Amino acid sequence: MTPSRTTQRVAIGTVSAAVLAATVLTGTPATAAAATPQSAPTAATSDGAPSLRFVDIEGDGGITLKANVFTPAGSDGTRRHPVIVLPTSWSMPQVEYLAQARKLAEAGYVVVGYNSRGFWQSGGEIETAGPKDIADASKVIDWALAHTPADPHRVGMAGVSYGAGISLLASASDKRIKAVAALSGWGDLIDSIYSGRTQHKQAVAMLGGTGTLTGRPSPELRTILKNFLSGDLSKEKDMIEWGRKRSPSTYLDKINHNGAAIMLGNAWGDSLFPPNEYADFYEKLKGPKRLEFRPGDHATAEALGLFGLPNDTWTNTKRWFDHYLQGADNGIDRESPVLLKSRSTGAYEGYKSWRDVPSAHRKIELADSRRIHTNLDSGANGGLIFLSSMMDQFFRLPPMASIPLLPRPLAAVWQSERYEAGQRVRGTTRLHTTLTSTAESGTAIAYLYDVGPLGLGKLVTHAPYTFHGKTPNQPFGVDLDLFSTAYDVPAGHRLAVVVDTVDPLYIEHNPSGARLTFSSPADDPSYVSVPVRDEDGGAGSGPGGGSRS
């Protein structure tokens, strides 16, 4: 007998709740001590542990949101505490944040975590950070101010992934929110899952599958998923409009007007929400802001902190709230607001802005024409969601390919000369080329590899590109931003640019038998511009290298 979806959901929830709750409720002194080494002292609380209770909160339209509330020890109603609201991640049970909520409560915060609508025991349907989700967030703040010793002038929101998106969107509509920590979230939803006009197949399939398993997708979401995965171009405008309504970037003026202090954190290899659009969103924020990028995949940079273990992301999240909600002079407002952790060395680097990250560019000329066949995988790939970037995060083993063995009928390849000095790739690599297709639609995926002496290439970055409605055999220009990263190329290595037409991460749109030609006209030469950080921090471009295949 096959278990029902409800049974599976309950089983998963029971295991998740048991693990997370056990971590919180039996936490060790060592864990608690490790949580605050960088934090300035906060308002003192009475001896004893914070109190925890599980409650029902009425959400928008009268649905029930399952929630939990931590109150600082010794709260007797004579003083108000800053409050932090935590919406859960996609498919996660309401106990997701218990470990971090307890630490925050120990530091003097009221903390309310709730299960986002449509998931687990909360009512309603999955709206994918739609208007009802944003209204729910305000309802939870209302409830906290009415039923806990929460201070209406010191309200914060935070979350991972789905909770990050809801928190940012809520900061546009609710002026009470003074500080936000949005971890592994998105600024532009469509640019995240449809970048380069290409469906991120594995990412969306995972979201759809886990949403169906752990919640109740709305009819609108089911339709969007169906149209997205089918590649129905007649529905493209509807999909883009759906995503626009759910993108914090759409409400940037309101977010800036309300002036919440916003901290953004993400991973270089995030399979769901690549870092580019978060960096673009950060640059447009006008109020107090901070941007942190670390190695890993979606939500892995902060994952260990959910179990109460020491975690840099959560430590800085607490410091952010300590300063902007508690008034602690902990220096976070005086630090370089852009914090990057190298995938290669694990070292942190601070910058004044995202624009300041690269200090020079290395140009790789894409000379000579390359013609490739479509529909077959060359062996150059972006890997698998979660697994590949986690291997890079923990073992520094990104996806690899033997560059000399890539079949040239299926992959266009250009290489730089060997670099005498190491190259610290920092920021967003850009490709410019001229493309001619034998069909009106097609897909190409561009990769940048770090190639060692034996020809083994380690993936530095990549990005997909899809076109429709082009005149067959008529050249057209292509400009593509690859996913931002921080990677160190050793001295003696070279960089390789590879373009093919198939990658398991994406849906491709090449008709059977189509061919793509990449050329470099004399009046518009093709190239890849690689952002680097010189040791001396100087500006300007360095030597570019050649076009060896």
Coordinates of C-alpha atoms in Angstrom, one line a residue:
M1 CA 0.0 0.0 0.0
T2 CA 1.4 3.4 -1.0
P3 CA 1.4 6.0 1.8
S4 CA -0.8 9.1 1.1
R5 CA 0.7 12.5 0.6
T6 CA -0.7 13.5 4.0
T7 CA 1.0 10.6 5.7
Q8 CA 4.3 11.4 4.0
R9 CA 4.0 15.0 5.0
V10 CA 3.3 14.1 8.7
A11 CA 6.2 11.7 8.7
I12 CA 8.6 14.2 7.3
G13 CA 7.3 16.9 9.7
T14 CA 7.7 14.6 12.7
V15 CA 11.3 13.8 11.9
S16 CA 12.2 17.5 11.2
A17 CA 10.4 18.7 14.3
A18 CA 12.1 16.1 16.5
V19 CA 15.6 16.9 15.3
L20 CA 15.2 20.6 15.4
A21 CA 13.3 20.7 18.7
A22 CA 15.8 18.3 20.3
T23 CA 18.6 20.6 19.3
V24 CA 16.9 23.6 20.8
L25 CA 15.5 22.1 24.0
T26 CA 18.6 20.2 24.9
G27 CA 21.2 22.8 23.8
T28 CA 24.6 22.7 25.4
P29 CA 26.3 25.6 27.2
A30 CA 29.1 25.4 24.6
T31 CA 26.7 26.1 21.8
A32 CA 25.1 29.1 23.7
A33 CA 28.5 30.5 24.5
A34 CA 29.7 30.3 20.9
A35 CA 26.7 32.3 19.6
T36 CA 27.8 35.7 20.8
P37 CA 31.6 36.2 20.7
Q38 CA 31.3 39.1 18.2
S39 CA 28.2 40.6 19.7
A40 CA 28.2 43.7 21.9
P41 CA 26.4 43.3 25.2
T42 CA 22.6 43.6 24.9
A43 CA 20.0 44.5 27.4
A44 CA 20.2 42.3 30.4
T45 CA 17.5 39.7 31.1
S46 CA 16.6 37.9 34.3
D47 CA 18.2 34.6 35.2
G48 CA 16.5 31.5 33.6
A49 CA 15.6 30.4 30.1
P50 CA 13.2 32.1 27.8
S51 CA 9.7 30.8 27.7
L52 CA 8.4 28.9 24.7
R53 CA 4.8 28.4 23.7
F54 CA 3.0 27.2 20.6
V55 CA 0.1 29.4 19.4
D56 CA -2.5 29.8 16.6
I57 CA -2.4 33.2 14.9
E58 CA -5.2 34.4 12.6
G59 CA -3.8 35.2 9.2
D60 CA -5.3 37.1 6.3
G61 CA -8.8 36.0 5.4
G62 CA -9.2 34.3 8.8
I63 CA -6.9 31.3 8.1
T64 CA -4.9 29.8 11.0
L65 CA -1.1 30.2 11.0
K66 CA 0.7 27.8 13.3
A67 CA 3.3 29.6 15.3
N68 CA 5.7 29.5 18.2
V69 CA 6.7 32.4 20.5
F70 CA 9.9 32.8 22.6
T71 CA 9.6 35.5 25.4
P72 CA 12.8 36.6 27.3
A73 CA 13.1 35.2 30.8
G74 CA 11.7 37.4 33.5
S75 CA 9.3 39.3 31.3
D76 CA 6.6 40.6 33.6
G77 CA 4.9 43.2 31.4
T78 CA 6.7 46.2 32.9
R79 CA 9.0 46.7 29.9
R80 CA 8.9 46.2 26.1
H81 CA 11.3 44.1 24.1
P82 CA 12.2 44.3 20.4
V83 CA 10.4 41.7 18.4
I84 CA 11.6 39.6 15.4
V85 CA 9.2 37.7 13.2
L86 CA 10.4 34.6 11.3
P87 CA 8.3 33.2 8.4
T88 CA 9.4 29.6 7.5
S89 CA 11.2 28.6 4.4
W90 CA 9.5 26.7 1.6
S91 CA 8.3 23.3 2.8
M92 CA 9.9 23.7 6.3
P93 CA 7.9 23.0 9.5
Q94 CA 7.3 25.8 12.0
V95 CA 10.1 24.6 14.3
E96 CA 12.7 25.6 11.7
Y97 CA 14.1 28.5 13.6
L98 CA 13.8 27.3 17.2
A99 CA 17.5 27.2 17.8
Q100 CA 18.1 30.7 16.6
A101 CA 14.9 32.0 18.1
R102 CA 16.0 30.8 21.5
K103 CA 19.4 32.5 21.2
L104 CA 17.7 35.8 20.2
A105 CA 15.2 35.5 23.1
E106 CA 18.2 35.0 25.5
A107 CA 19.5 38.3 24.2
G108 CA 16.3 40.1 25.0
Y109 CA 14.1 39.7 21.9
V110 CA 10.5 38.5 21.6
V111 CA 10.6 36.0 18.7
V112 CA 7.6 34.8 16.7
G113 CA 8.2 32.0 14.2
Y114 CA 5.3 30.9 12.0
N115 CA 4.5 28.4 9.3
S116 CA 3.9 30.2 6.0
R117 CA 0.4 29.7 4.7
G118 CA -0.4 26.6 2.7
F119 CA 2.4 24.5 4.3
W120 CA 2.0 21.8 6.9
Q121 CA -0.6 22.6 9.5
S122 CA -1.1 26.3 8.6
G123 CA -4.3 27.1 6.7
G124 CA -4.7 28.4 3.2
E125 CA -2.9 27.6 0.0
I126 CA 0.7 28.2 -1.2
E127 CA 0.7 31.7 -2.7
T128 CA 4.4 31.9 -3.4
A129 CA 5.0 35.1 -1.5
G130 CA 1.9 36.7 -2.9
P131 CA -0.2 39.5 -1.4
K132 CA -1.9 37.1 1.1
D133 CA 1.6 36.1 2.4
I134 CA 2.5 39.7 2.9
A135 CA -0.7 40.4 4.7
D136 CA -0.1 37.4 6.9
A137 CA 3.3 38.9 8.0
S138 CA 1.5 42.1 9.1
K139 CA -1.1 40.1 10.9
V140 CA 1.6 38.2 12.9
I141 CA 3.2 41.6 13.9
D142 CA -0.3 42.8 15.0
W143 CA -0.7 39.6 17.1
A144 CA 2.8 40.0 18.6
L145 CA 2.1 43.6 19.7
A146 CA -1.2 42.6 21.2
H147 CA -0.2 39.3 23.0
T148 CA 3.5 39.7 23.9
P149 CA 5.7 42.4 25.5
A150 CA 6.8 43.5 22.0
D151 CA 7.9 47.0 21.3
P152 CA 6.0 48.5 18.3
H153 CA 8.9 50.8 17.6
R154 CA 11.5 47.9 17.4
V155 CA 10.1 45.4 14.9
G156 CA 12.4 43.1 12.8
M157 CA 11.8 40.3 10.3
A158 CA 14.2 37.6 9.1
G159 CA 14.1 34.4 7.3
V160 CA 15.8 31.9 5.0
S161 CA 14.8 31.4 1.4
Y162 CA 11.0 31.8 1.2
G163 CA 11.1 33.5 4.6
A164 CA 13.7 35.9 3.3
G165 CA 11.5 36.9 0.3
I166 CA 8.4 37.4 2.5
S167 CA 10.4 39.5 4.9
L168 CA 11.7 41.8 2.1
L169 CA 8.3 42.2 0.6
A170 CA 6.7 42.9 3.9
S171 CA 9.2 45.7 4.5
A172 CA 7.8 47.5 1.5
S173 CA 4.2 47.4 2.8
D174 CA 4.6 47.6 6.6
K175 CA 6.4 50.7 8.0
R176 CA 6.7 49.2 11.4
I177 CA 9.5 46.9 10.2
K178 CA 12.8 48.6 11.1
A179 CA 15.3 45.9 10.3
V180 CA 15.4 42.8 8.0
A181 CA 17.8 39.9 7.5
A182 CA 17.0 38.1 4.3
L183 CA 19.1 35.0 3.9
S184 CA 19.3 33.0 0.7
G185 CA 16.4 35.0 -0.7
W186 CA 15.7 36.8 -4.0
G187 CA 15.4 40.3 -5.3
D188 CA 13.9 39.4 -8.7
L189 CA 12.0 36.1 -8.8
I190 CA 11.9 35.7 -12.6
D191 CA 15.6 36.7 -13.0
S192 CA 16.3 33.9 -10.5
I193 CA 14.5 31.0 -12.0
Y194 CA 14.3 32.2 -15.6
S195 CA 17.6 34.0 -16.1
G196 CA 18.8 34.3 -19.7
R197 CA 15.1 33.5 -20.6
T198 CA 15.9 29.9 -19.7
Q199 CA 13.9 27.7 -17.4
H200 CA 15.9 26.5 -14.4
K201 CA 14.4 23.0 -14.7
Q202 CA 15.9 21.2 -11.7
A203 CA 15.3 24.2 -9.3
V204 CA 11.6 24.7 -10.3
A205 CA 10.9 20.9 -10.3
M206 CA 12.3 20.7 -6.8
L207 CA 10.2 23.6 -5.6
G208 CA 7.1 22.2 -7.2
G209 CA 7.7 18.7 -5.9
T210 CA 8.4 19.7 -2.3
G211 CA 5.6 22.1 -2.3
T212 CA 3.1 19.4 -3.3
L213 CA 4.5 17.0 -0.7
T214 CA 4.4 19.4 2.2
G215 CA 1.7 21.8 1.4
R216 CA -1.3 22.8 -0.8
P217 CA -0.3 24.7 -3.9
S218 CA -2.9 27.2 -5.1
P219 CA -4.5 26.7 -8.5
E220 CA -2.6 29.7 -9.7
L221 CA 0.7 28.2 -8.7
R222 CA -0.1 24.9 -10.3
T223 CA -0.9 26.7 -13.6
I224 CA 2.3 28.7 -13.4
L225 CA 4.4 25.6 -12.8
K226 CA 2.8 23.7 -15.6
N227 CA 3.3 26.6 -18.1
F228 CA 6.8 27.2 -16.9
L229 CA 8.0 23.7 -17.3
S230 CA 6.3 23.2 -20.6
G231 CA 8.0 26.3 -22.1
D232 CA 4.7 27.6 -23.4
L233 CA 5.7 31.0 -24.8
S234 CA 2.1 32.1 -25.1
K235 CA 2.0 32.2 -21.3
E236 CA 5.4 33.9 -20.9
K237 CA 4.0 37.3 -20.2
D238 CA 1.6 35.9 -17.6
M239 CA 4.5 34.1 -15.9
I240 CA 6.6 37.2 -15.8
E241 CA 3.8 39.3 -14.4
W242 CA 3.2 36.7 -11.7
G243 CA 6.9 36.8 -10.8
R244 CA 7.0 40.6 -10.9
K245 CA 4.3 40.8 -8.2
R246 CA 6.5 38.6 -6.0
S247 CA 9.8 40.4 -6.5
P248 CA 11.1 42.8 -3.9
S249 CA 12.8 44.8 -6.7
T250 CA 9.3 45.7 -8.0
Y251 CA 8.7 47.5 -4.7
L252 CA 12.1 49.1 -4.3
D253 CA 10.8 52.6 -4.0
K254 CA 8.6 51.6 -1.2
I255 CA 11.3 49.7 0.6
N256 CA 13.6 52.7 0.3
H257 CA 10.9 55.0 1.5
N258 CA 10.2 53.0 4.6
G259 CA 13.9 52.8 5.3
A260 CA 14.4 49.5 7.1
A261 CA 18.0 48.4 7.6
I262 CA 18.4 45.5 5.3
M263 CA 21.0 42.7 5.5
L264 CA 21.2 40.3 2.5
G265 CA 23.0 37.0 2.6
N266 CA 23.4 34.3 -0.1
A267 CA 25.7 31.6 -1.5
W268 CA 27.8 31.8 -4.6
G269 CA 26.4 28.6 -6.0
D270 CA 22.8 29.1 -5.0
S271 CA 20.8 26.8 -7.4
L272 CA 17.5 28.6 -6.8
F273 CA 18.5 32.2 -6.5
P274 CA 21.8 33.0 -8.1
P275 CA 23.8 35.8 -6.5
N276 CA 23.7 38.3 -9.4
E277 CA 20.2 39.6 -8.9
Y278 CA 20.7 39.9 -5.1
A279 CA 23.8 42.1 -5.8
D280 CA 21.9 44.2 -8.2
F281 CA 19.1 44.7 -5.7
Y282 CA 21.6 45.5 -2.9
E283 CA 23.1 48.3 -5.0
K284 CA 19.7 50.0 -5.4
L285 CA 18.9 50.1 -1.7
K286 CA 19.2 53.5 -0.2
G287 CA 19.0 52.8 3.6
P288 CA 21.4 51.0 5.9
K289 CA 22.4 47.8 4.1
R290 CA 24.8 44.9 4.2
L291 CA 25.6 42.1 1.6
E292 CA 27.3 38.8 2.4
F293 CA 28.2 36.1 -0.1
R294 CA 29.7 32.8 1.0
P295 CA 30.5 29.4 -0.7
G296 CA 27.7 26.9 -0.9
D297 CA 24.3 26.3 -2.4
H298 CA 20.8 27.4 -1.5
A299 CA 20.5 27.9 2.3
T300 CA 23.7 25.9 3.0
A301 CA 25.6 29.0 4.3
E302 CA 23.2 29.3 7.2
A303 CA 22.0 25.7 7.5
L304 CA 24.2 24.6 10.5
G305 CA 23.0 27.6 12.4
L306 CA 19.4 26.2 12.3
F307 CA 20.7 23.4 14.5
G308 CA 22.2 25.8 17.0
L309 CA 25.8 25.4 15.8
P310 CA 28.2 28.3 15.5
N311 CA 27.5 30.0 12.2
D312 CA 28.9 33.3 10.8
T313 CA 25.7 34.2 8.9
W314 CA 23.5 33.9 12.0
T315 CA 26.1 35.6 14.2
N316 CA 26.1 38.6 11.9
T317 CA 22.3 38.5 11.7
K318 CA 22.1 38.9 15.4
R319 CA 24.7 41.7 15.4
W320 CA 22.5 43.4 12.7
F321 CA 19.5 43.3 14.9
D322 CA 21.4 44.2 18.0
H323 CA 22.5 47.4 16.4
Y324 CA 19.3 48.4 14.6
L325 CA 16.8 47.2 17.1
Q326 CA 18.7 47.3 20.4
G327 CA 21.0 50.2 19.7
A328 CA 24.1 48.2 20.5
D329 CA 27.4 49.9 19.4
N330 CA 28.9 46.7 18.0
G331 CA 30.5 48.3 15.0
I332 CA 28.6 46.5 12.3
D333 CA 27.5 49.8 10.9
R334 CA 31.1 50.9 10.5
E335 CA 32.4 47.7 8.8
S336 CA 32.7 47.4 5.0
P337 CA 29.1 46.6 4.1
V338 CA 30.0 44.0 1.4
L339 CA 31.5 40.9 2.8
L340 CA 32.7 38.1 0.5
K341 CA 34.1 34.7 1.3
S342 CA 36.4 33.2 -1.3
R343 CA 35.4 29.7 -2.6
S344 CA 39.1 28.9 -2.9
T345 CA 40.7 30.1 0.3
G346 CA 37.7 30.5 2.7
A347 CA 39.1 34.0 3.6
Y348 CA 36.8 37.0 4.1
E349 CA 37.1 40.2 2.2
G350 CA 35.3 43.5 2.8
Y351 CA 34.4 46.1 0.2
K352 CA 32.7 49.5 0.3
S353 CA 30.2 48.5 -2.4
W354 CA 29.5 45.7 -4.9
R355 CA 30.9 47.9 -7.7
D356 CA 34.2 48.1 -5.8
V357 CA 34.7 44.3 -5.7
P358 CA 36.7 43.9 -9.0
S359 CA 39.6 46.3 -9.5
A360 CA 40.5 45.1 -13.0
H361 CA 39.3 42.9 -15.9
R362 CA 41.0 40.2 -17.9
K363 CA 39.7 40.0 -21.4
I364 CA 39.7 36.6 -23.2
E365 CA 39.2 37.2 -27.0
L366 CA 36.8 34.8 -28.6
A367 CA 38.6 34.9 -32.0
D368 CA 37.8 32.8 -35.0
S369 CA 34.4 31.2 -35.6
R370 CA 33.1 28.1 -33.8
R371 CA 30.2 26.1 -35.1
I372 CA 28.5 23.5 -32.9
H373 CA 25.7 21.0 -33.2
T374 CA 22.8 21.1 -30.7
N375 CA 20.8 18.5 -28.7
L376 CA 23.8 16.5 -27.3
D377 CA 25.6 17.1 -24.1
S378 CA 29.3 17.9 -24.5
G379 CA 30.2 17.0 -21.0
A380 CA 30.5 20.6 -19.8
N381 CA 27.9 21.0 -17.1
G382 CA 26.9 23.2 -14.2
G383 CA 26.4 20.1 -12.0
L384 CA 23.3 19.1 -9.9
I385 CA 21.4 21.4 -7.6
F386 CA 22.6 21.3 -4.0
L387 CA 25.1 18.4 -4.5
S388 CA 27.6 20.2 -6.7
S389 CA 27.8 23.5 -4.8
M390 CA 27.9 21.7 -1.5
M391 CA 30.9 19.6 -2.7
D392 CA 32.5 22.9 -3.6
Q393 CA 31.6 24.5 -0.3
F394 CA 32.9 21.7 1.9
F395 CA 35.6 20.0 -0.2
R396 CA 36.4 22.7 -2.8
L397 CA 35.4 20.2 -5.6
P398 CA 33.3 22.1 -8.2
P399 CA 32.0 20.4 -11.3
M400 CA 34.9 19.4 -13.6
A401 CA 35.6 18.6 -17.2
S402 CA 38.6 17.6 -19.3
I403 CA 38.9 20.6 -21.6
P404 CA 41.1 18.9 -24.2
L405 CA 38.6 16.0 -24.4
L406 CA 35.5 18.0 -24.9
P407 CA 34.1 17.1 -28.4
R408 CA 34.5 20.2 -30.5
P409 CA 31.5 19.5 -32.7
L410 CA 29.4 19.9 -29.5
A411 CA 31.3 22.5 -27.6
A412 CA 32.9 25.8 -28.7
V413 CA 36.2 26.3 -26.7
W414 CA 38.5 29.2 -26.3
Q415 CA 41.4 29.4 -23.8
S416 CA 43.6 32.2 -22.4
E417 CA 47.4 31.9 -22.2
R418 CA 48.7 30.6 -18.9
Y419 CA 48.7 33.3 -16.2
E420 CA 52.1 33.9 -14.5
A421 CA 50.4 35.1 -11.4
G422 CA 47.3 33.9 -9.7
Q423 CA 44.0 35.5 -10.7
R424 CA 41.4 36.4 -8.0
V425 CA 38.1 36.3 -9.9
R426 CA 35.7 38.6 -8.1
G427 CA 32.3 39.6 -9.3
T428 CA 30.4 39.1 -12.6
T429 CA 32.0 37.7 -15.7
R430 CA 30.4 39.0 -19.0
L431 CA 30.3 37.4 -22.4
H432 CA 29.8 39.3 -25.6
T433 CA 29.6 37.5 -28.9
T434 CA 27.8 37.3 -32.3
L435 CA 25.5 34.2 -32.7
T436 CA 24.0 32.7 -35.8
S437 CA 21.5 29.9 -35.6
T438 CA 20.0 27.7 -38.2
A439 CA 16.7 27.9 -36.3
E440 CA 14.6 30.7 -34.8
S441 CA 14.9 29.4 -31.3
G442 CA 17.8 28.0 -29.3
T443 CA 19.7 27.7 -26.1
A444 CA 23.4 28.0 -25.3
I445 CA 25.1 27.6 -21.9
A446 CA 28.4 29.5 -21.3
Y447 CA 31.0 28.2 -18.8
L448 CA 34.2 29.6 -17.4
Y449 CA 36.8 27.0 -16.3
D450 CA 40.0 27.1 -14.3
V451 CA 42.3 24.8 -16.3
G452 CA 45.3 23.1 -14.8
P453 CA 48.5 21.9 -16.5
L454 CA 46.9 18.5 -17.4
G455 CA 43.8 20.1 -19.0
L456 CA 41.4 19.4 -16.1
G457 CA 38.9 22.3 -15.8
K458 CA 37.2 23.3 -12.6
L459 CA 34.0 25.3 -13.0
V460 CA 34.4 28.9 -12.0
T461 CA 31.0 30.1 -13.2
H462 CA 28.4 29.7 -15.9
A463 CA 25.0 30.9 -17.1
P464 CA 22.3 29.8 -19.7
Y465 CA 21.0 31.9 -22.6
T466 CA 17.9 31.3 -24.7
F467 CA 16.5 33.1 -27.7
H468 CA 13.3 33.0 -29.7
G469 CA 12.0 34.7 -32.8
K470 CA 15.3 35.2 -34.5
T471 CA 15.7 35.0 -38.3
P472 CA 17.5 31.7 -39.2
N473 CA 21.0 32.2 -40.5
Q474 CA 21.0 35.9 -39.6
P475 CA 23.7 37.0 -37.0
F476 CA 22.7 38.8 -33.8
G477 CA 24.6 40.1 -30.8
V478 CA 24.5 38.3 -27.4
D479 CA 25.5 39.8 -24.1
L480 CA 25.3 37.5 -21.1
D481 CA 26.2 37.9 -17.5
L482 CA 27.5 34.7 -15.9
F483 CA 26.7 34.0 -12.2
S484 CA 28.8 36.1 -9.9
T485 CA 31.5 34.4 -7.9
A486 CA 34.8 34.7 -5.9
Y487 CA 37.3 32.1 -7.1
D488 CA 41.1 32.1 -7.1
V489 CA 42.9 30.8 -10.2
P490 CA 46.4 29.5 -9.3
A491 CA 49.5 30.8 -11.1
G492 CA 50.4 28.6 -14.1
H493 CA 46.7 27.9 -14.9
R494 CA 44.6 29.3 -17.7
L495 CA 41.0 30.2 -18.1
A496 CA 38.8 28.4 -20.6
V497 CA 35.5 29.6 -22.1
V498 CA 33.2 26.8 -23.2
V499 CA 29.8 27.1 -24.8
D500 CA 27.5 24.1 -25.5
T501 CA 23.7 23.6 -25.8
V502 CA 22.7 21.0 -23.2
D503 CA 22.8 21.1 -19.4
P504 CA 20.7 19.0 -17.0
L505 CA 20.0 22.1 -14.9
Y506 CA 18.0 23.8 -17.7
I507 CA 15.4 23.3 -20.3
E508 CA 16.9 23.8 -23.8
H509 CA 15.1 25.1 -26.8
N510 CA 17.2 23.8 -29.7
P511 CA 15.2 22.2 -32.5
S512 CA 16.5 18.8 -33.6
G513 CA 19.4 19.2 -35.9
A514 CA 19.9 22.9 -35.3
R515 CA 23.5 24.4 -35.4
L516 CA 24.9 27.4 -33.7
T517 CA 27.8 29.5 -34.9
F518 CA 29.8 31.9 -32.7
S519 CA 31.8 34.5 -34.7
S520 CA 33.9 37.6 -34.0
P521 CA 33.3 40.4 -36.6
A522 CA 36.1 42.8 -37.0
D523 CA 33.9 45.8 -36.1
D524 CA 32.4 44.0 -33.1
P525 CA 34.9 41.5 -31.7
S526 CA 33.7 38.8 -29.3
Y527 CA 35.2 38.4 -25.9
V528 CA 34.7 37.4 -22.3
S529 CA 35.5 39.9 -19.6
V530 CA 36.6 38.4 -16.3
P531 CA 36.5 40.6 -13.2
V532 CA 39.6 40.2 -11.0
R533 CA 40.9 41.8 -7.8
D534 CA 44.6 42.8 -8.1
E535 CA 46.7 42.4 -5.0
D536 CA 47.4 46.1 -5.1
G537 CA 43.7 46.9 -5.6
G538 CA 44.6 49.0 -8.7
A539 CA 42.2 49.6 -11.5
G540 CA 42.6 48.9 -15.2
S541 CA 42.7 45.9 -17.5
G542 CA 45.5 43.4 -17.6
P543 CA 46.8 41.3 -20.5
G544 CA 44.1 39.2 -22.0
G545 CA 45.5 36.1 -23.5
G546 CA 44.8 34.4 -26.7
S547 CA 42.1 32.3 -28.4
R548 CA 43.6 28.8 -28.4
S549 CA 41.1 25.9 -28.8

